[in-house]
XYZ file of C-alpha atoms in Angstrom:
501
model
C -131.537 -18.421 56.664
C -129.240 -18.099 53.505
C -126.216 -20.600 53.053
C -123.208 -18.607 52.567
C -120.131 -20.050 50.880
C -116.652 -19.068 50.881
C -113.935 -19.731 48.481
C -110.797 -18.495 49.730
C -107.289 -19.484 50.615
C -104.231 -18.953 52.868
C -100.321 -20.293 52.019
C -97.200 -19.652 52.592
C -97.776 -17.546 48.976
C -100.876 -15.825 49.462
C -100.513 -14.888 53.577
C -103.047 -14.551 55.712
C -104.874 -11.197 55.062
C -107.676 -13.103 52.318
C -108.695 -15.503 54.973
C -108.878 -12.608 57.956
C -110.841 -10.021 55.960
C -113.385 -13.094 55.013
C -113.655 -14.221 58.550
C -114.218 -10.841 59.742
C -117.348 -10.860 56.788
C -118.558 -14.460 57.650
C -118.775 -13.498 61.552
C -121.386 -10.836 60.836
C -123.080 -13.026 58.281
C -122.983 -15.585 60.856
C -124.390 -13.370 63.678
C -127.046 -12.622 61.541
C -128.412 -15.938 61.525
C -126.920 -17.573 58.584
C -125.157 -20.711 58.091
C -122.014 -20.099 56.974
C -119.509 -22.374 55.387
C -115.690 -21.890 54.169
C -113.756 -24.044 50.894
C -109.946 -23.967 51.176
C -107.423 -26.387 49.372
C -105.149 -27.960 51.608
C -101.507 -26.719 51.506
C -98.973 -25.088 53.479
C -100.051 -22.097 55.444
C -103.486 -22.772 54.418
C -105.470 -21.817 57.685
C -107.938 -24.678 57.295
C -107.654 -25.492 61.147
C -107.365 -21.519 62.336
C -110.806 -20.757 60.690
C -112.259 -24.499 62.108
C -111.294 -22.803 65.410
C -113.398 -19.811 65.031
C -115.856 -21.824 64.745
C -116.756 -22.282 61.292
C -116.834 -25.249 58.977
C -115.184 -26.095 56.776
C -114.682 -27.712 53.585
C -110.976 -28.711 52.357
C -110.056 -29.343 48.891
C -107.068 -32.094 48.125
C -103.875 -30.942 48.424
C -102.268 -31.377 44.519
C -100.200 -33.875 44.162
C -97.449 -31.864 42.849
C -96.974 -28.057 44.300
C -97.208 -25.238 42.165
C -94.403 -22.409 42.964
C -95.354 -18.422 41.838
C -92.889 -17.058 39.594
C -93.701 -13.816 40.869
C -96.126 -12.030 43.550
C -98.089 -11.428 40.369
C -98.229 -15.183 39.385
C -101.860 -15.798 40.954
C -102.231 -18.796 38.875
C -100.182 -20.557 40.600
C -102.213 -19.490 43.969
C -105.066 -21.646 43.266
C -102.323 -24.561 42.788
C -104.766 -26.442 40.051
C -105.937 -25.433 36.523
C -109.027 -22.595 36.887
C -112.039 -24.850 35.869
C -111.014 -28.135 38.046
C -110.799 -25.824 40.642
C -114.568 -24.883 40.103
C -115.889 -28.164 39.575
C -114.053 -29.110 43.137
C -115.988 -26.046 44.521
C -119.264 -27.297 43.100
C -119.019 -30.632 44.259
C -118.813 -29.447 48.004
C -120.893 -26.239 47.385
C -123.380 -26.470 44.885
C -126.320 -26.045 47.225
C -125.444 -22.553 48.033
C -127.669 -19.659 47.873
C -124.713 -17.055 48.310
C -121.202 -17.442 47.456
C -118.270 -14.845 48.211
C -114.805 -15.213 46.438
C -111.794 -13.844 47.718
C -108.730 -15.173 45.616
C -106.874 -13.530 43.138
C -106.391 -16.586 41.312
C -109.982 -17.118 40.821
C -111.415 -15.317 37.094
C -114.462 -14.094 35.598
C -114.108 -17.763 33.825
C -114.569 -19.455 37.106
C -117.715 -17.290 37.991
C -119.213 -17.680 34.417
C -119.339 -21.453 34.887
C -120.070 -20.966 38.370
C -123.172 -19.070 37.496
C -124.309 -21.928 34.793
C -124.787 -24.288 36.959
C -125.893 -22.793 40.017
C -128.691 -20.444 40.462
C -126.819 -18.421 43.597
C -125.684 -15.294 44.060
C -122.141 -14.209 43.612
C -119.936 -11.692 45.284
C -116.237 -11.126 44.961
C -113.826 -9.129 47.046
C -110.938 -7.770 44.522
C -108.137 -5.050 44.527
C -107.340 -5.218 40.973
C -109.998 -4.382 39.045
C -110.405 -6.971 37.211
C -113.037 -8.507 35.113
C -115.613 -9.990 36.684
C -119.148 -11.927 35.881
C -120.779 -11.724 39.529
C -123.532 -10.029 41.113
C -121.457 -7.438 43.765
C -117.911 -6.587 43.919
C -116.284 -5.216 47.000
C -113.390 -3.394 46.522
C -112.162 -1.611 50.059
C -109.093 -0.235 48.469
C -109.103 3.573 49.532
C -110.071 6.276 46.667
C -111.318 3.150 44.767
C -114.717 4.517 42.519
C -117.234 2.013 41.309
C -116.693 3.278 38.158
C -113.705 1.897 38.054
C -115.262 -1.483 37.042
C -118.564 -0.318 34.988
C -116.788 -1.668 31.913
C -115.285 -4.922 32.899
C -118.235 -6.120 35.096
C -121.256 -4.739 33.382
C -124.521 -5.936 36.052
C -122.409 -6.043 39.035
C -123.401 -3.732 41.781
C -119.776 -1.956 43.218
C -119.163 -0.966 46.649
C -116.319 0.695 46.166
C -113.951 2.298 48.894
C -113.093 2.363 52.783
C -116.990 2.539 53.481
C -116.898 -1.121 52.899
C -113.516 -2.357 54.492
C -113.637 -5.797 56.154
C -112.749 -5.125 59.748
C -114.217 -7.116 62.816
C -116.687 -5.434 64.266
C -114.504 -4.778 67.590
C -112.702 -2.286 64.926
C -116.482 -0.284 65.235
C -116.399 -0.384 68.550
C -113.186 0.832 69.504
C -112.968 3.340 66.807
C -114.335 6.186 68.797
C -111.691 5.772 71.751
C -108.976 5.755 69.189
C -110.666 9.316 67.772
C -110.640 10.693 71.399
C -107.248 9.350 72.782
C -104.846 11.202 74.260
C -101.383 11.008 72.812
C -97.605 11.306 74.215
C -96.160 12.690 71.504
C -92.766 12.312 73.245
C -93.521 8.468 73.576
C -94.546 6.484 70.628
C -95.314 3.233 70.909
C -94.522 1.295 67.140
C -96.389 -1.785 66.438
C -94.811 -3.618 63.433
C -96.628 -5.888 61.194
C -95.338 -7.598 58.209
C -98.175 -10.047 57.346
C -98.509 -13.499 58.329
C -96.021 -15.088 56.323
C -93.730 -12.107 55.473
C -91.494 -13.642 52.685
C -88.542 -11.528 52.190
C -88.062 -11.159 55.874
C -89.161 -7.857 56.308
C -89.558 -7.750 59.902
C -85.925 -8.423 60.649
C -84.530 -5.644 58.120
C -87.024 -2.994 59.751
C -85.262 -3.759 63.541
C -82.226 -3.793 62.003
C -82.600 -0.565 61.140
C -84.573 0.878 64.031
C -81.456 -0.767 66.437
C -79.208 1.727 65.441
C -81.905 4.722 66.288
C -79.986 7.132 69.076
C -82.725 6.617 71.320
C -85.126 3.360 71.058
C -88.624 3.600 70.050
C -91.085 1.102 72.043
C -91.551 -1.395 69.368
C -93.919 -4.651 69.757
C -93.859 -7.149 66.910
C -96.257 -9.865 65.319
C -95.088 -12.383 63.669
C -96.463 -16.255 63.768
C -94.684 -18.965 64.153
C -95.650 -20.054 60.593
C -93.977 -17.420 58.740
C -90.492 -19.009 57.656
C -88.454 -16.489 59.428
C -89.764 -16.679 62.472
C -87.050 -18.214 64.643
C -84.406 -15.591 62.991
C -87.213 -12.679 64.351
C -87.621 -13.988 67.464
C -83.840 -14.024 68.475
C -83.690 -10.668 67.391
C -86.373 -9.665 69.500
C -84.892 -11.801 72.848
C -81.805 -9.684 72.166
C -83.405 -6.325 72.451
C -85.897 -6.920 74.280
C -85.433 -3.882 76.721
C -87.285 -2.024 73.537
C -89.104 -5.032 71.809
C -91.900 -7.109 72.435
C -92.361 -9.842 69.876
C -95.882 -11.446 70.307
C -96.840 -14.486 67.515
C -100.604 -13.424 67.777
C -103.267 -11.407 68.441
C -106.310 -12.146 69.318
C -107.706 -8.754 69.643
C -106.257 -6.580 67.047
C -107.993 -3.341 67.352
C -107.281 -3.135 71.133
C -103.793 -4.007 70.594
C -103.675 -1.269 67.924
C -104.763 1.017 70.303
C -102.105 0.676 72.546
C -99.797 2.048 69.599
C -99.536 5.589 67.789
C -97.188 4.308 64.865
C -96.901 1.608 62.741
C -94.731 -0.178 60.336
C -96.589 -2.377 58.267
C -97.222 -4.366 54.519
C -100.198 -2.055 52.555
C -102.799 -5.160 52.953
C -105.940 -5.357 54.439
C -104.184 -4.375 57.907
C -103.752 -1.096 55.920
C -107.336 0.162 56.697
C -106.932 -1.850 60.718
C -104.376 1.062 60.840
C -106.426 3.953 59.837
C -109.445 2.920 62.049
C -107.024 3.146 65.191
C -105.802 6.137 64.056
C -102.116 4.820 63.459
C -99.884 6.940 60.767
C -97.679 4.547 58.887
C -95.074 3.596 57.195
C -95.686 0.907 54.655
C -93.264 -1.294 52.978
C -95.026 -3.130 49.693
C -94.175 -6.672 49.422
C -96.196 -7.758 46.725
C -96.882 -6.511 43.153
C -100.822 -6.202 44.511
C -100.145 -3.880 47.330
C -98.602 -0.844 45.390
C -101.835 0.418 44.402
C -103.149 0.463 47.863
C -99.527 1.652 48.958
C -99.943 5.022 46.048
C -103.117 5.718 46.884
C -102.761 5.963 51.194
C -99.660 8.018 50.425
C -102.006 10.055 48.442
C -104.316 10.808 51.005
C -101.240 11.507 53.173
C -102.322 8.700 55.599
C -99.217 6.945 55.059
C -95.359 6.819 53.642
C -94.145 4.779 51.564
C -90.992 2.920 51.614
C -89.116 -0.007 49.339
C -87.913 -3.264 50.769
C -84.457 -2.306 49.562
C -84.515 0.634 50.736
C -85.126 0.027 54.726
C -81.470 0.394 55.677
C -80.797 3.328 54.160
C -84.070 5.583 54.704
C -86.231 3.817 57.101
C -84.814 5.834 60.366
C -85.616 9.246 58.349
C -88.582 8.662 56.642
C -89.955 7.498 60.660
C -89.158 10.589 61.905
C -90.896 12.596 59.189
C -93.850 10.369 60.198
C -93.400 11.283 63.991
C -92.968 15.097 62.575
C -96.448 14.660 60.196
C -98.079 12.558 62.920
C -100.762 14.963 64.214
C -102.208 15.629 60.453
C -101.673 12.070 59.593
C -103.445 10.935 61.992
C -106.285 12.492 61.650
C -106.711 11.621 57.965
C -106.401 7.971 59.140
C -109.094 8.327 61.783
C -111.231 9.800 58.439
C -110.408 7.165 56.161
C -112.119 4.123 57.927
C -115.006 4.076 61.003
C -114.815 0.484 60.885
C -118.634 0.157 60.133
C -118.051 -1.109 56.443
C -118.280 -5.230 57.563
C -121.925 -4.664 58.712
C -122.621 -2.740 55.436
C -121.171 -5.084 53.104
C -123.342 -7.832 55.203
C -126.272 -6.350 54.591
C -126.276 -5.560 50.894
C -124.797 -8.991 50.360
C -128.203 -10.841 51.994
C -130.143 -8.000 50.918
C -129.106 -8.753 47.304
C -129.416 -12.820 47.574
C -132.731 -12.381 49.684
C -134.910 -9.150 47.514
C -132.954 -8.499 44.829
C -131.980 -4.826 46.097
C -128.788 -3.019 46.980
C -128.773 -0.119 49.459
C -125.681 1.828 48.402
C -125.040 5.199 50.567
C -125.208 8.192 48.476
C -122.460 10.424 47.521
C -121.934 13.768 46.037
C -122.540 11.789 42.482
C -126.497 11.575 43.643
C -127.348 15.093 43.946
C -128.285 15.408 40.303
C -130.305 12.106 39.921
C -131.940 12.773 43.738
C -132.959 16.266 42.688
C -134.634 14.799 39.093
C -136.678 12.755 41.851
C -137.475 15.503 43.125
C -139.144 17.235 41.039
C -141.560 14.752 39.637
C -144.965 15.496 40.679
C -145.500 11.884 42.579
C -142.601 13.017 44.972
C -144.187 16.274 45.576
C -147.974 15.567 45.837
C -147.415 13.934 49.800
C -144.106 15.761 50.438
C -144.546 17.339 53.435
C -143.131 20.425 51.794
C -145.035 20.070 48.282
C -142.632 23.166 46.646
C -140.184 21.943 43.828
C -136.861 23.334 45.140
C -134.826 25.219 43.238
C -131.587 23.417 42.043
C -129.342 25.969 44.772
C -131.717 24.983 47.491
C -131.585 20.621 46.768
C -127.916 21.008 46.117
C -127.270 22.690 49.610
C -130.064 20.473 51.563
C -128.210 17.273 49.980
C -124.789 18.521 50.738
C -125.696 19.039 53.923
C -127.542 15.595 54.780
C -124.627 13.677 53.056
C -122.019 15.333 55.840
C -124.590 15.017 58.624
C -123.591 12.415 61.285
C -127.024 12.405 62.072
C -128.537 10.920 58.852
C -128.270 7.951 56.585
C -129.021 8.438 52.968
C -129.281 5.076 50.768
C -129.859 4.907 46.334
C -131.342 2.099 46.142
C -130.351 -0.388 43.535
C -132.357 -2.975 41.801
C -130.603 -4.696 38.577
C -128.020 -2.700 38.536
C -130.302 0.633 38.112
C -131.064 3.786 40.690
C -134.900 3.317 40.886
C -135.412 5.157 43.873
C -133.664 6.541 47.788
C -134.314 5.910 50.955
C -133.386 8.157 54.210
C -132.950 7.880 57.705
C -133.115 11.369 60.029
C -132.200 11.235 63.865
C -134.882 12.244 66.378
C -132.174 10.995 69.026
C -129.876 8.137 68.749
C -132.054 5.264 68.974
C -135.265 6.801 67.199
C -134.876 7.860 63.433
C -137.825 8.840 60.569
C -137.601 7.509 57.556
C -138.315 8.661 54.220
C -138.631 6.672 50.944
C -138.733 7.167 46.931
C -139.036 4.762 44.011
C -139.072 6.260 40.864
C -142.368 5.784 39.099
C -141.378 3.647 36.014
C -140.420 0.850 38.936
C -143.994 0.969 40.779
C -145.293 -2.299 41.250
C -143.220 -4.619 41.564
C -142.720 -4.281 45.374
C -139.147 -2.364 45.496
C -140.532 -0.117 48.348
C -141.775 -3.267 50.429
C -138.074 -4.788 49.666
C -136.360 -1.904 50.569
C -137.421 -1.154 54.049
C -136.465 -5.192 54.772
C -133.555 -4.305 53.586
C -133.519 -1.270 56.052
C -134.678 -4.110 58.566
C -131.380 -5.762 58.023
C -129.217 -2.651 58.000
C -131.047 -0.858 60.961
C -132.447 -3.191 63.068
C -131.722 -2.098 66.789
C -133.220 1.555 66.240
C -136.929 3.438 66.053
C -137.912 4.294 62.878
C -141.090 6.488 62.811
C -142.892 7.478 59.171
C -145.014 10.509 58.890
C -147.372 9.735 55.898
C -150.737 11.741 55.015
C -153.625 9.875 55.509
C -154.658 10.626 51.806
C -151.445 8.651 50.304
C -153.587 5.120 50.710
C -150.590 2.928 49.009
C -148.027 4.702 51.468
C -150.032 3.560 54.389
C -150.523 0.214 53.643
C -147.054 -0.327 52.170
C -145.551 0.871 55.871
C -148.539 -2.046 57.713
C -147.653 -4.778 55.606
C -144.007 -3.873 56.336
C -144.751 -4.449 60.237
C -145.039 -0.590 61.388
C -147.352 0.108 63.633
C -149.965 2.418 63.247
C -150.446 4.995 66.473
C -152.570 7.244 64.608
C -153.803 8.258 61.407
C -150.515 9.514 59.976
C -147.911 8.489 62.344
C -145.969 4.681 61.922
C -143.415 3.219 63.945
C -141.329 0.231 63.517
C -139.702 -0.826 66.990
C -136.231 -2.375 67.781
C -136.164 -6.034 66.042
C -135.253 -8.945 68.462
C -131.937 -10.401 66.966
């Protein structure tokens, strides 16, 4: 069991979204078998009690005497409401037993994790958006079109998973996502869901239905908004007063199927943003913070999304909705592509993976082709291949192409101090029974990546078959599969059953 730590916060600054994605993390990490444990200072809006519901515990910081006010929705200093390094020695003095620590707070700095790191002998991880500078073993960045190269220079040793592959949903986001892909819409009846956030500042949420009251003919419109957000009262009259075409609930406590009772959606770019694209809702999104724009550029990029000002929601908001409701078909379909919902079990894994072996299954990408097909070409990869001819650079490039589009294969680099040393692939007999193939690159023999990879594979995989073919000449092959727990059925063929959670 690995003791998991995380330092985030909620307020009446911050919102809500920091908290939800981390929950949504420490649920799986928790499901897994791991304690888990959460450190939040004390203040307004803070969601100390919400997360104590969902049953996890946690550890509260004093409140500061005197309350620290952002000058901006940039000023992220002023989130963590102390100076930086009392703020870590409060975090060590509650958490310093940890073996695993996650960060989510834009007010915590490489500075933090550097002293952090000397006097501790855990793990980090951070979740960021702003590639930033960072002294930790992972980031996760789920901000769409986001590349891990993106942070190569200012977090050298930190192993990136970068993009909507690893978004922080809950995992009923997974399993709902393929009845949002095969749903049949009423294109003549759209249902709007509009979320602002938790705390929605600037009041939002009342400019938007404003605006949509003086459509000719009402959209269906349901609302969240909590009662904590400070203009909550002024929403909820609104909503009383029309409610023949708005339903104003304060909370949800099943997102994704709520989402999925809507085909349209006005919304803040946060982490909701990729909520959205997993039910398949186009969107219009209305940036309230200097950290969303990014997020906000990029989704309009992709043409998932459009993008509107806050000042600008009386004037434009009507027509830029019904371009949406004009787009909605191809929009929705990109959104559906964007995010499968799959990326908190992922992010999971390579998190305990990393604090428990050392190694970092990463899913390939079009970037591997070139270093797979060097692997394969060395004569240890070919000599108990089961097709022992060197393939011509045409031939890998359209087998890899081909296996990285397949819905029918996984495909892993694996990563070991911050290097490639080696891959690892999963092929589907049928949907419960896969065979596996693995590589480590010979300068790394020996010091039992292979072994650590396919627990990591344990971890990642663990309620399918996995059958290896391996020639009963390859002696180390053999016994690195039996020591591994497959089973041998005959003098080539091991199998590795469905683990018992």
């Amino acid at each position: 069991m690995v003791k998991v730590v995380f330092r985030v916060d909620a307020s009446v600054y911050i919102g809500s979204g920091h908290v939800m994605r981390c929950l949504s993390l420490a649920e799986e990490l928790k499901k897994q078998g791991n304690d888990v444990v959460f450190v939040m200072r004390v203040q307004p809006g803070d969601l100390c009690d919400y997360t104590q519901s969902r049953g996890f515990k946690v550890e509260r910081l004093s409140k500061p005497c005197e309350s620290m006010v952002p000058k901006s929705t940039s000023d992220y200093q002023a989130w963590l409401q102390v100076p930086l390094l009392n703020d870590a020695e409060d975090f060590l003095s509650v958490a310093g037993d940890a073996d695993l620590v996650v960060i989510d707070h834009y007010g915590i700095t490489a500075q933090w994790e550097t002293l952090i790191n000397s006097r501790t002998s855990c793990k980090l991880v951070v979740i960021d958006d702003l590639v930033r500078e960072h002294d930790t073993d992972m980031v996760i960045d789920q901000t769409v079109g986001r590349e891990a190269s993106e942070y190569r220079q200012k977090s050298p040793g930190s192993v990136v998973l970068a993009g909507t592959n690893y978004a922080l949903l809950k995992a009923r986001f997974s399993e709902l996502h393929p009845l949002a892909v095969d749903k049949k819409i009423d294109k003549q009846n759209h249902r709007l869901l509009l979320t602002m956030g938790g705390i929605d500042n600037p009041n939002a949420t009342l400019e938007v239905l404003k605006a949509l009251s003086s459509r000719e003919i009402a959209i269906q419109t349901t609302v969240l908004l909590g009662e904590k957000a400070p203009h909550y009262t002024s929403v909820a009259s609104f909503c009383e007063q029309h409610s023949d075409w708005i339903t104003h609930i304060p909370f949800a406590e099943d997102m994704a199927a709520l989402m999925l009772e809507h085909t349209i959606a006005i919304g803040a770019p946060g982490s909701t943003s990729w909520e959205r694209a997993c039910m398949g809702l186009p969107s219009i999104m209305i940036p309230l913070a200097d950290n969303q724009l990014q997020i906000c550029r990029n989704l309009v990029e992709e043409s998932a999304a459009i993008s509107i000002s806050i000042e600008d929601i009386r004037t434009t908001l009507n027509t830029k909705l019904d371009e949406l409701i004009n787009r909605f078909a191809t929009m929705r379909t990109k959104n559906l592509n964007l995010c499968d919902g799959k990326g908190v079990g992922k992010v999971a894994a390579a998190a305990i993976g990393l604090e428990k072996y050392g190694i970092v299954l990463i899913e390939a990408t079009s970037k591997d082709i070139r270093q797979v097909y060097e692997w394969q070409r060395l004569p240890e990869t070919r000599r108990y291949a089961l097709n022992p001819e060197i393939p011509t650079w045409e031939e890998h490039q359209a087998w890899m192409i081909k296996k990285l589009n397949s819905q029918y294969s996984f495909f892993y680099i694996v990563h070991w101090e911050d290097k490639q040393v080696g891959a690892v692939r999963l092929d589907e007999v049928n949907p419960v029974k896969f065979i596996i193939s693995i590589f480590i690159a010979p300068q790394y023999h020996g010091k039992g990546l292979a072994k650590k990879t396919l627990a990591v594979i344990d971890i990642i995989h663990p309620d399918i078959e996995i059958n290896a073919t391996v020639f009963e000449a390859n002696a180390a092959s053999q016994a690195l599969f039996k020591t591994a727990g497959y089973r041998q059925v005959n003098r080539e063929l091991f199998i590795r059953g469905k683990l018992e959670n």
